[in-house]
Coordinates of C-alpha atoms and ligand atoms in Angstrom, one line a residue:
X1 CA 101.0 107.2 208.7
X2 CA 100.1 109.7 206.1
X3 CA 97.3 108.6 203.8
X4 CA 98.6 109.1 200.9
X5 CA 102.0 106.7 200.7
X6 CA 99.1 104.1 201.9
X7 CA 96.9 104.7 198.3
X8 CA 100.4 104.9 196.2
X9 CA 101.7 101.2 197.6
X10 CA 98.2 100.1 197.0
X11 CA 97.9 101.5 193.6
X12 CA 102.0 100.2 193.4
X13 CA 101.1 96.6 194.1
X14 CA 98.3 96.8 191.4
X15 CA 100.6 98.3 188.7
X16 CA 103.8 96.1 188.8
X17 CA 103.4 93.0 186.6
X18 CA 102.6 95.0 183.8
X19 CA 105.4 98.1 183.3
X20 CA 108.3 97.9 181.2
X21 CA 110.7 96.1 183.3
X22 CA 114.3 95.6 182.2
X23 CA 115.9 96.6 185.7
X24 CA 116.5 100.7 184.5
X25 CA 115.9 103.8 186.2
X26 CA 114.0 102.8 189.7
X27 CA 115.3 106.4 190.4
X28 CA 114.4 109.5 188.1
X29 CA 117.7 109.1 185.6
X30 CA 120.0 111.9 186.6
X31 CA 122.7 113.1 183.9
X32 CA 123.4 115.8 181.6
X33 CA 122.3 116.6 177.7
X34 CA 123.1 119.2 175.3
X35 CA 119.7 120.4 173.7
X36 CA 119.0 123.6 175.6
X37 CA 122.1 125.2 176.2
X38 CA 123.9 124.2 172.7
X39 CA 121.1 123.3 170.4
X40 CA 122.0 122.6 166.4
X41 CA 125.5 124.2 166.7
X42 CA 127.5 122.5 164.2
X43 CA 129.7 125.1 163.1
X44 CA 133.0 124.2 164.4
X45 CA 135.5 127.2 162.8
X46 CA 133.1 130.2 164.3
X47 CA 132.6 128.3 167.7
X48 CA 135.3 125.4 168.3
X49 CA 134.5 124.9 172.1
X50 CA 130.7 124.8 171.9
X51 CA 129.9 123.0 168.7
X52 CA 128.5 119.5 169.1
X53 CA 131.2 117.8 168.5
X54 CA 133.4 115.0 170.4
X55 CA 135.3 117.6 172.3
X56 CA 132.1 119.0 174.0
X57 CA 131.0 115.9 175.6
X58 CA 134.4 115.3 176.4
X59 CA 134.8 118.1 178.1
X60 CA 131.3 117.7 179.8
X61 CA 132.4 114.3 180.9
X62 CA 135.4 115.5 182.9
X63 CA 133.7 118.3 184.6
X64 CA 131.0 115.7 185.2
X65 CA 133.9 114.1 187.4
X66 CA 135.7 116.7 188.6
X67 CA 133.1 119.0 189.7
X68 CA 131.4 116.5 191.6
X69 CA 128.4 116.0 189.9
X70 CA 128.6 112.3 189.1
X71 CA 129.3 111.7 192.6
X72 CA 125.7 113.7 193.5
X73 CA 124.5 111.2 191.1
X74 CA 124.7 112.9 188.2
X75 CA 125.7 109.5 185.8
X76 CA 124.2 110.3 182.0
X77 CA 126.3 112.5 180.0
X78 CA 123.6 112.8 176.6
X79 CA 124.1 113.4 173.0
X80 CA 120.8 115.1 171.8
X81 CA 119.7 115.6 167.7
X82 CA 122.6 116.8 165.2
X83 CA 125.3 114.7 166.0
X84 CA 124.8 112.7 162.9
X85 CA 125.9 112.4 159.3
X86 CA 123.0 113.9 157.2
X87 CA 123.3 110.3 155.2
X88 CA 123.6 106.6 156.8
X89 CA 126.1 104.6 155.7
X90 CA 126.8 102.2 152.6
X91 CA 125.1 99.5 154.7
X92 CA 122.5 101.7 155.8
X93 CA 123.7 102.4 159.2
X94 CA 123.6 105.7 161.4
X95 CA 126.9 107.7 161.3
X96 CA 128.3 110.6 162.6
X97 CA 129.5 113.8 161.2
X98 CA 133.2 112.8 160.1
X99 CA 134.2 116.2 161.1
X100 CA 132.7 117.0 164.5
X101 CA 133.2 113.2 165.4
X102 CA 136.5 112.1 163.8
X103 CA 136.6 109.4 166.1
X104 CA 133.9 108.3 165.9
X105 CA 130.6 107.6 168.5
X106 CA 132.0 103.9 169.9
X107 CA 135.1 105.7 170.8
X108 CA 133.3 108.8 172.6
X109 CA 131.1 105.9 174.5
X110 CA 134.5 104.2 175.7
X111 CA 135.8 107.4 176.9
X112 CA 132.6 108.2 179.2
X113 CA 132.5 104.6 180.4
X114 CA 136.2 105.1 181.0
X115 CA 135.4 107.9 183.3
X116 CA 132.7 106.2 185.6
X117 CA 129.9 107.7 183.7
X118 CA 127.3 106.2 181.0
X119 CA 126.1 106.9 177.5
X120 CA 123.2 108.4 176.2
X121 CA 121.8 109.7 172.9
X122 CA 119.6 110.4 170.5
X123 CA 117.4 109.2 167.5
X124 CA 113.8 110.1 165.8
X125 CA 111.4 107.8 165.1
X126 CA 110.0 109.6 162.0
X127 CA 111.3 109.9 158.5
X128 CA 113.9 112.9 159.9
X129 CA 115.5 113.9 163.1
X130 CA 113.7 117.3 164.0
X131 CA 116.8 119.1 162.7
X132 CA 116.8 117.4 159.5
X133 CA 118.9 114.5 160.1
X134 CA 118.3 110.7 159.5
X135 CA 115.0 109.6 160.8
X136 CA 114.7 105.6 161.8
X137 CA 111.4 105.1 160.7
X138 CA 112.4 102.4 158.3
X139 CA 115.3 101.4 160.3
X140 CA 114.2 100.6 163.6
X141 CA 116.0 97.2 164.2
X142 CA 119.1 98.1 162.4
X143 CA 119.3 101.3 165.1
X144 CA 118.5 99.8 167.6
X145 CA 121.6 97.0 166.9
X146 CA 123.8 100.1 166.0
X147 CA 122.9 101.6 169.8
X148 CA 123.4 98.7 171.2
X149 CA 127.0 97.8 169.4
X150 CA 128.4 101.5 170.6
X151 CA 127.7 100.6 174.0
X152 CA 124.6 102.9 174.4
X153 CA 122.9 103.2 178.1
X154 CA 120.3 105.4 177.3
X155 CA 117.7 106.9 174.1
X156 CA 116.0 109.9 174.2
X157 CA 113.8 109.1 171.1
X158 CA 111.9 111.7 169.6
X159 CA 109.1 112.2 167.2
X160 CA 109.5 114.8 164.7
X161 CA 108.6 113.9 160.8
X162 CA 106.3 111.2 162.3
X163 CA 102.0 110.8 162.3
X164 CA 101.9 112.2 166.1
X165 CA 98.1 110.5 166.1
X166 CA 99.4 106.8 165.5
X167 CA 103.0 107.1 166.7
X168 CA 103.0 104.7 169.6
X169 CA 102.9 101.8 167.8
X170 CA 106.5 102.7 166.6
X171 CA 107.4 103.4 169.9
X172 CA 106.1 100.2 171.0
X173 CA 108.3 98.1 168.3
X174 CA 111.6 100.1 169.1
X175 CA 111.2 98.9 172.4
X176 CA 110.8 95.5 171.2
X177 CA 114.1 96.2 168.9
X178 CA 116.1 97.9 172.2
X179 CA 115.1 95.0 174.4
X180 CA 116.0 92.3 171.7
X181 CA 119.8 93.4 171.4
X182 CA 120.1 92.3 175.0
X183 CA 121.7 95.5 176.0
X184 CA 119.5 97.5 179.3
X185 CA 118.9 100.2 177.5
X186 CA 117.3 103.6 179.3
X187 CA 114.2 104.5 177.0
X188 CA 112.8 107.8 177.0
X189 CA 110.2 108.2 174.8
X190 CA 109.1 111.5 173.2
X191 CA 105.4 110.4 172.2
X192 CA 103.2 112.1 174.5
X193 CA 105.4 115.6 173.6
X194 CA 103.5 115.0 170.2
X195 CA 99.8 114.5 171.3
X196 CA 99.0 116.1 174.4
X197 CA 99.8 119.7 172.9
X198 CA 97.3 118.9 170.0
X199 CA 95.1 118.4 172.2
X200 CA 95.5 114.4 172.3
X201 CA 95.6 112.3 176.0
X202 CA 98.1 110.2 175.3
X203 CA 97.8 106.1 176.6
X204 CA 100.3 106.3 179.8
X205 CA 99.1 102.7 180.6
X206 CA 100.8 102.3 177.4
X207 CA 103.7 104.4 177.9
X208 CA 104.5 102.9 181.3
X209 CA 104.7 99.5 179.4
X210 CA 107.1 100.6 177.2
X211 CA 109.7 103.3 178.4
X212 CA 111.2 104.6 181.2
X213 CA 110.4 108.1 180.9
X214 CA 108.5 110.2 178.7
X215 CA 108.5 113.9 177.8
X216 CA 104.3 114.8 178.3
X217 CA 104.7 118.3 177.0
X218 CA 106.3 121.3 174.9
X219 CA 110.4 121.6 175.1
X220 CA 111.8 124.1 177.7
X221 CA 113.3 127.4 176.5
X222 CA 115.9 129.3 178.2
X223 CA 113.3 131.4 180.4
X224 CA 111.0 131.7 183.7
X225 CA 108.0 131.7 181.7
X226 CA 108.7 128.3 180.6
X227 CA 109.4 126.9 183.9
X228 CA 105.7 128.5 185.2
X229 CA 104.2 127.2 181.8
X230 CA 104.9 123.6 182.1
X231 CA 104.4 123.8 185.9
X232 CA 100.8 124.7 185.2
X233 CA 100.3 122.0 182.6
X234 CA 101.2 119.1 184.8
X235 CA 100.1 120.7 187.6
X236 CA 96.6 120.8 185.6
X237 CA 96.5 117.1 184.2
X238 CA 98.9 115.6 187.6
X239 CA 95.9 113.2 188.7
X240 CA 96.6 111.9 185.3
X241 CA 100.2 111.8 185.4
X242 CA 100.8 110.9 189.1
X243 CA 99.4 106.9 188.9
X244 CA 102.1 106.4 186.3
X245 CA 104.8 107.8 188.0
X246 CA 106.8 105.0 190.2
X247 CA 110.5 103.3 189.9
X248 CA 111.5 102.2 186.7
X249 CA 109.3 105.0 184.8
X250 CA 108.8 108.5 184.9
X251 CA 106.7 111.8 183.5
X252 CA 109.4 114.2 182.3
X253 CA 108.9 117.7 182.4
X254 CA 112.1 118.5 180.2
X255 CA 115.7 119.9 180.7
X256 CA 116.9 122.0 184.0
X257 CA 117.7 125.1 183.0
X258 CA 119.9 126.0 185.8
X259 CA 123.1 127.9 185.4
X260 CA 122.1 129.3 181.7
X261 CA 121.1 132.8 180.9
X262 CA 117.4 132.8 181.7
X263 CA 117.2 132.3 185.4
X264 CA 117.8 134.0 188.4
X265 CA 119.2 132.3 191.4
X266 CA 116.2 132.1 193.2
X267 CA 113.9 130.7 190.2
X268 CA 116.7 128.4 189.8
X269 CA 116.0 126.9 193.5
X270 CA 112.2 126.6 192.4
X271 CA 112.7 124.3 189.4
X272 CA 115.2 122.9 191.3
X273 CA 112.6 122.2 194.3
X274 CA 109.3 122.0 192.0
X275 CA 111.5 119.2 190.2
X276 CA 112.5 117.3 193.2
X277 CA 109.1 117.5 194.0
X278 CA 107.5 116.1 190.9
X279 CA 109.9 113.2 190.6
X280 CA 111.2 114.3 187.3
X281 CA 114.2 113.2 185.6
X282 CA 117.5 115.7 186.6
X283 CA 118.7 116.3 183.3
X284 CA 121.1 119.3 183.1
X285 CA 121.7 121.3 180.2
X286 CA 124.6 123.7 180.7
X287 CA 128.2 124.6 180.3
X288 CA 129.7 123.1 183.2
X289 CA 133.1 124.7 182.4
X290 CA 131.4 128.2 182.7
X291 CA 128.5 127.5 185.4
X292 CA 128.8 130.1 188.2
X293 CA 129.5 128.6 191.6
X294 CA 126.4 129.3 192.9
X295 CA 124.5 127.4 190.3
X296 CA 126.5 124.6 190.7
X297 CA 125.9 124.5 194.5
X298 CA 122.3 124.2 193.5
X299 CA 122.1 121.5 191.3
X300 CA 124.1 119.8 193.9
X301 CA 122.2 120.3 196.9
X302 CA 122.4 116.2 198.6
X303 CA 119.0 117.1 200.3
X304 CA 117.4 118.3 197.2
X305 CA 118.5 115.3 195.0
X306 CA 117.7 113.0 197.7
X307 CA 113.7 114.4 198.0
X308 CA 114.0 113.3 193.6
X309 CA 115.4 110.0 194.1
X310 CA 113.6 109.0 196.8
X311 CA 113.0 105.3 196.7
X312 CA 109.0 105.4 196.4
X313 CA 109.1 107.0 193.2
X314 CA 105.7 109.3 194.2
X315 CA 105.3 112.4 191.9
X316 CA 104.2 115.1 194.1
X317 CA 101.2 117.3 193.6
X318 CA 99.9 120.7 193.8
X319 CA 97.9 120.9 196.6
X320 CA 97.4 124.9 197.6
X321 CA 97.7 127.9 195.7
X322 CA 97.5 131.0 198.2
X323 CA 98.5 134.6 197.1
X324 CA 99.8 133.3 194.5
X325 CA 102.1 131.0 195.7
X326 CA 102.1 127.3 195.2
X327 CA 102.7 124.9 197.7
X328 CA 103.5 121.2 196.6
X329 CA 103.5 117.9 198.5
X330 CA 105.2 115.0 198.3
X331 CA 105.3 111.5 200.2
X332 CA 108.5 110.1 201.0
X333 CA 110.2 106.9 202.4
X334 CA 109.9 106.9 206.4
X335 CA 113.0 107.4 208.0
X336 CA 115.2 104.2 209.2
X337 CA 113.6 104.5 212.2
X338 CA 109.4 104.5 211.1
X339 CA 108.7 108.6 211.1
X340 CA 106.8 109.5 208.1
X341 CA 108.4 112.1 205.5
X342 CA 106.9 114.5 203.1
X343 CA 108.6 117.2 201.4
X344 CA 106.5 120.2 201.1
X345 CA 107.9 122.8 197.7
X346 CA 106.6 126.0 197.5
X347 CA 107.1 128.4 194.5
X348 CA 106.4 132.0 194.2
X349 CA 104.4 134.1 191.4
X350 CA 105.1 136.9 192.9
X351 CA 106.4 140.1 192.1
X352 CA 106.4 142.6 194.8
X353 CA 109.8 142.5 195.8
X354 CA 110.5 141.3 199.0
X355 CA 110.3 137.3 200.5
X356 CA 106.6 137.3 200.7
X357 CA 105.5 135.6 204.2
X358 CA 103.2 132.7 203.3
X359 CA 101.2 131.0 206.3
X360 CA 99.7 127.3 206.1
X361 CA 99.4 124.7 208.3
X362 CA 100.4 121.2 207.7
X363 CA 97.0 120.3 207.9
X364 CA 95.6 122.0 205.1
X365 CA 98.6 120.2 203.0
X366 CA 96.5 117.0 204.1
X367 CA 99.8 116.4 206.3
X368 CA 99.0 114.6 209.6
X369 CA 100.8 113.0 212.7
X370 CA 99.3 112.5 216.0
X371 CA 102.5 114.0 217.2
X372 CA 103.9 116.7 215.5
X373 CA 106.4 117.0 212.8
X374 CA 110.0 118.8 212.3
X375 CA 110.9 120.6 209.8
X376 CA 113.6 121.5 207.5
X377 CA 114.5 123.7 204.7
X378 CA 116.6 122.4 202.1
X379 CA 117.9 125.7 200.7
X380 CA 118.8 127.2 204.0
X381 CA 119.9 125.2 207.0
X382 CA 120.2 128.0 209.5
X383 CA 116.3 128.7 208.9
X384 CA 115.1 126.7 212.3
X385 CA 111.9 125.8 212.5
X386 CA 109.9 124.4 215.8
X387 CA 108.0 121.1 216.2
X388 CA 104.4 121.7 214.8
X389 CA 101.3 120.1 215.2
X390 CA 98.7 119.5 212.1
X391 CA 97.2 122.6 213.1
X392 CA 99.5 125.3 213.7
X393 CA 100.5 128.2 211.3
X394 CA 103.8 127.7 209.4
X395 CA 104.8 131.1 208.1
X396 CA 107.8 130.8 205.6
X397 CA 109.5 133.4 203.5
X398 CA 109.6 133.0 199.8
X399 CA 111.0 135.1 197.3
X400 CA 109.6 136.8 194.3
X401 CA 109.5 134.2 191.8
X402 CA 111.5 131.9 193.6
X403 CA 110.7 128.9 195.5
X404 CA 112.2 126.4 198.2
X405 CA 112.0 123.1 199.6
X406 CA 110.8 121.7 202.9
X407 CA 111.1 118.4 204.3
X408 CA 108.6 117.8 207.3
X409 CA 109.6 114.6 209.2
X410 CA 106.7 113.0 212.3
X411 CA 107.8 112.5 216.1
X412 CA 108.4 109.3 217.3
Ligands
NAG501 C1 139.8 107.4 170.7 O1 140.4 108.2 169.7 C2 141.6 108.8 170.1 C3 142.1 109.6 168.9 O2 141.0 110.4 168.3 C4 142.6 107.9 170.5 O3 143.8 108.6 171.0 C5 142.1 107.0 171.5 O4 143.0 106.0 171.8 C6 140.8 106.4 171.2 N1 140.2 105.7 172.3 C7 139.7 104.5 172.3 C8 139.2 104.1 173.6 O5 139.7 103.9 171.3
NAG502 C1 113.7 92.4 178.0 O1 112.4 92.2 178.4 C2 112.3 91.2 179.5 C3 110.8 91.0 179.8 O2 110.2 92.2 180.2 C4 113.1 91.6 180.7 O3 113.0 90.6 181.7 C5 114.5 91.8 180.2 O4 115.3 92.4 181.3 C6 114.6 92.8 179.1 N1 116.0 92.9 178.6 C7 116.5 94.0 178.3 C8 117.9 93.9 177.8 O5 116.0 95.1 178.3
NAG503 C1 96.0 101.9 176.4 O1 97.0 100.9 176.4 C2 96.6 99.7 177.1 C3 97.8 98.8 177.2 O2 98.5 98.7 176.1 C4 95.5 99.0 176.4 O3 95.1 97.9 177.1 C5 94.3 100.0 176.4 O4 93.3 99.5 175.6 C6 94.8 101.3 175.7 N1 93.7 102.3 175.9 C7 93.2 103.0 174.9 C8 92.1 104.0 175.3 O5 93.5 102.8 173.8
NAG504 C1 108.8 128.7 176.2 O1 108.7 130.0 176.0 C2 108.6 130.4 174.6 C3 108.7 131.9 174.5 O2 107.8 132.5 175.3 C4 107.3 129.9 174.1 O3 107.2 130.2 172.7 C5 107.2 128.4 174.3 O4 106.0 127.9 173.9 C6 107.4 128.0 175.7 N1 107.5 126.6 175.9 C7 106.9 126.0 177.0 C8 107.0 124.5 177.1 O5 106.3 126.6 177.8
NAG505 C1 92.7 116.3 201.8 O1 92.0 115.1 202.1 C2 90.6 115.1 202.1 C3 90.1 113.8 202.6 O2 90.7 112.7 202.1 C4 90.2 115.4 200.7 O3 88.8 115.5 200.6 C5 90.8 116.7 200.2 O4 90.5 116.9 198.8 C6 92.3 116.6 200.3 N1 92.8 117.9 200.0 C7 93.8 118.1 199.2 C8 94.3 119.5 199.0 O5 94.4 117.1 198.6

């Protein structure tokens, strides 16, 4: 029995009457969302295919189907800020822009429903949207009814043109506005992103009351350096984080980058793995008409996915840096037949240019079995590995700023 699956159903048991609890997201969600790779496009005549526009999440919504990803578990296809009219309605009510949305936002809802999938988008709960559009501070219930009547599964609401110091009370009565149209709603709140980097902890006891997931930190950018940057911040504040991570809410580091311009393959397997391991929300953000094969293959890894939505909900932890190289832990559900699981993630800082050999043994990852454990790698199923014991050296390869995961399983 590893210690540490003991504490979390101890702490789990403590927790439970009092999170938000309208039946949503006992897994990380999993889905795709348009902010990184196709930000404020809106001009439709100089780019036709990757404005945000009706026909983009159309098109996401097949290849969502076709390419297999919805099937991996991939079920939230995402509208994210400046799909709206830059005025509400006579009656006061969100709209979309006429042009980019002719048919309007319940029709695009019916057409990803018709293909399996589910419904998200996007709202601010300040005066404006961060790119300027209509904000719902003064509108909260009527959104919220809006959401609901388009058939809405999930909000990403976010925080721009709001007072970041008091916003959670407006969180707090959206919720109240989401739950009241009767609709299970996905709520991923945005409040945190506007504290914690001025230097404000925000209330997760709070947070875990009232959303699903949360976005603790700064947006991603299309580059490495981003993926290190917020590694190190939750990796810094993750006794923090880690209580409040469990089914039915989640820390959200932001967007996978994979498949875009900034990565290379092999940092694309380490926020892939570092992901997995941190129980965050699989939200892609990519052109899955263009994505190279080889991406692809990596966002839909079964083994990978599997580590995230593993049923305990656990947010793994950093547990050793060594020569630069992190090595993260996290518990899992035993197997059917009572062996203990944990995955182990390791990500590389390094740049001298070959698969740096990293040795640890499984008991300085605070991994322990009377009887051994086998173990796998995730990324590369011809890499065989022997039974070890707690105390023998593990030497794995890693590659220069890349990364890989590792699932050890106990003996019988
Ligand atoms: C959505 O609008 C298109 C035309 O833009 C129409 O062909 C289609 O029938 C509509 N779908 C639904 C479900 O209303
Ligand atoms: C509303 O909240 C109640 C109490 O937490 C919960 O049982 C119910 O499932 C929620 N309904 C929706 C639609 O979220
Ligand atoms: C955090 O929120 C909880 C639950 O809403 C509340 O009981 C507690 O007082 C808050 N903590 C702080 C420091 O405001
Ligand atoms: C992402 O990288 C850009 C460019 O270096 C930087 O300005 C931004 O703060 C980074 N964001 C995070 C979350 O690290
Ligand atoms: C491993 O467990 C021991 C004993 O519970 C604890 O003191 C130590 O900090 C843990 N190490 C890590 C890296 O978590």
């Amino acid at each position: 029995m590893i210690p540490i699956s003991a504490a979390f159903f101890a702490l789990a048991a403590l927790k439970v009457a009092v999170c938000l609890d309208n039946g949503l997201a006992r897994t990380p969600p999993m889905g795709w969302m348009h902010w990184q790779r196709f930000r404020c496009l809106v001009d439709c005549d100089i780019y036709p295919d990757e404005c945000i526009s009706e026909k983009l999440f159309r098109a996401m919504a097949d290849h969502m189907v076709s390419d297999g990803y919805l099937a991996a578990g991939y079920e939230y296809v995402m509208i994210d800020d400046c799909w709206a009219d830059k005025e509400r309605d006579a009656k006061g009510r969100l709209q979309p822009d006429p042009d980019r949305f002719p048919s309007g936002i319940k029709n695009l809802s019916d057409y990803i429903h018709g293909k399996g999938l589910k419904f998200g988008m996007y709202a601010d709960y300040g005066l404006r949207t961060c790119a300027g559009y209509p904000g719902s501070l003064l509108y909260l219930e009527r959104d919220a009814d809006t959401f609901a009547e388009w058939e809405v599964d999930y909000l990403k609401f976010d925080g721009c043109y709001s007072d970041w110091q008091f916003i959670d009370k407006g969180y707090i009565q959206m919720g109240k506005y989401l739950n009241a149209t009767g609709r299970p709603i996905v709520y991923s709140c945005s409040w945190p992103a506007y504290q914690e980097p001025n230097g404000m902890q925000s209330n997760y006891t709070s947070l875990a009351e009232t959303c699903n997931l949360w976005r603790n930190w700064d947006d991603i950018d299309d580059g490495w350096n981003n993926v290190t940057e917020i590694l190190d911040w939750f990796s810094s504040n993750q006794d923090r984080l880690a209580p409040f991570s469990a089914p039915g809410h989640w820390n959200d580091p932001d967007m996978l980058i994979i498949g875009n311009y900034g990565l290379s393959l092999e940092q694309s397997k380490a926020q892939m793995a570092i992901w997995s391991i941190m129980a965050a929300p699989l939200i892609m953000s990519v052109d899955l008409r263009t994505i190279r094969p080889e991406f692809r293959d990596i966002l839909l890894n079964r083994d990978v996915i599997a580590v995230n939505q593993d049923p305990l909900g656990v947010m793994g932890k950093l547990i050793l840096k060594r020569k630069n190289i992190d090595i993260w832990t996290k518990p899992l559900s035993d197997t059917a037949d009572g062996r203990s699981r944990v995955a182990i993630g390791l990500m590389s800082h390094r740049v001298d240019g070959y698969p740096y050999r990293i040795g640890f043994t499984l008991g300085e990852l605070n991994i322990t079995s009377p009887r051994g454990f086998n173990l796998k790698d995730l990324f590369d199923e011809n890499l065989k590995h022997p039974v070890y014991s707690d105390s023998e050296k593990i030497y794995v390869r890693v590659k220069p700023t890349g990364g890989t995961l590792l699932v050890a399983t106990s003996l019988k």
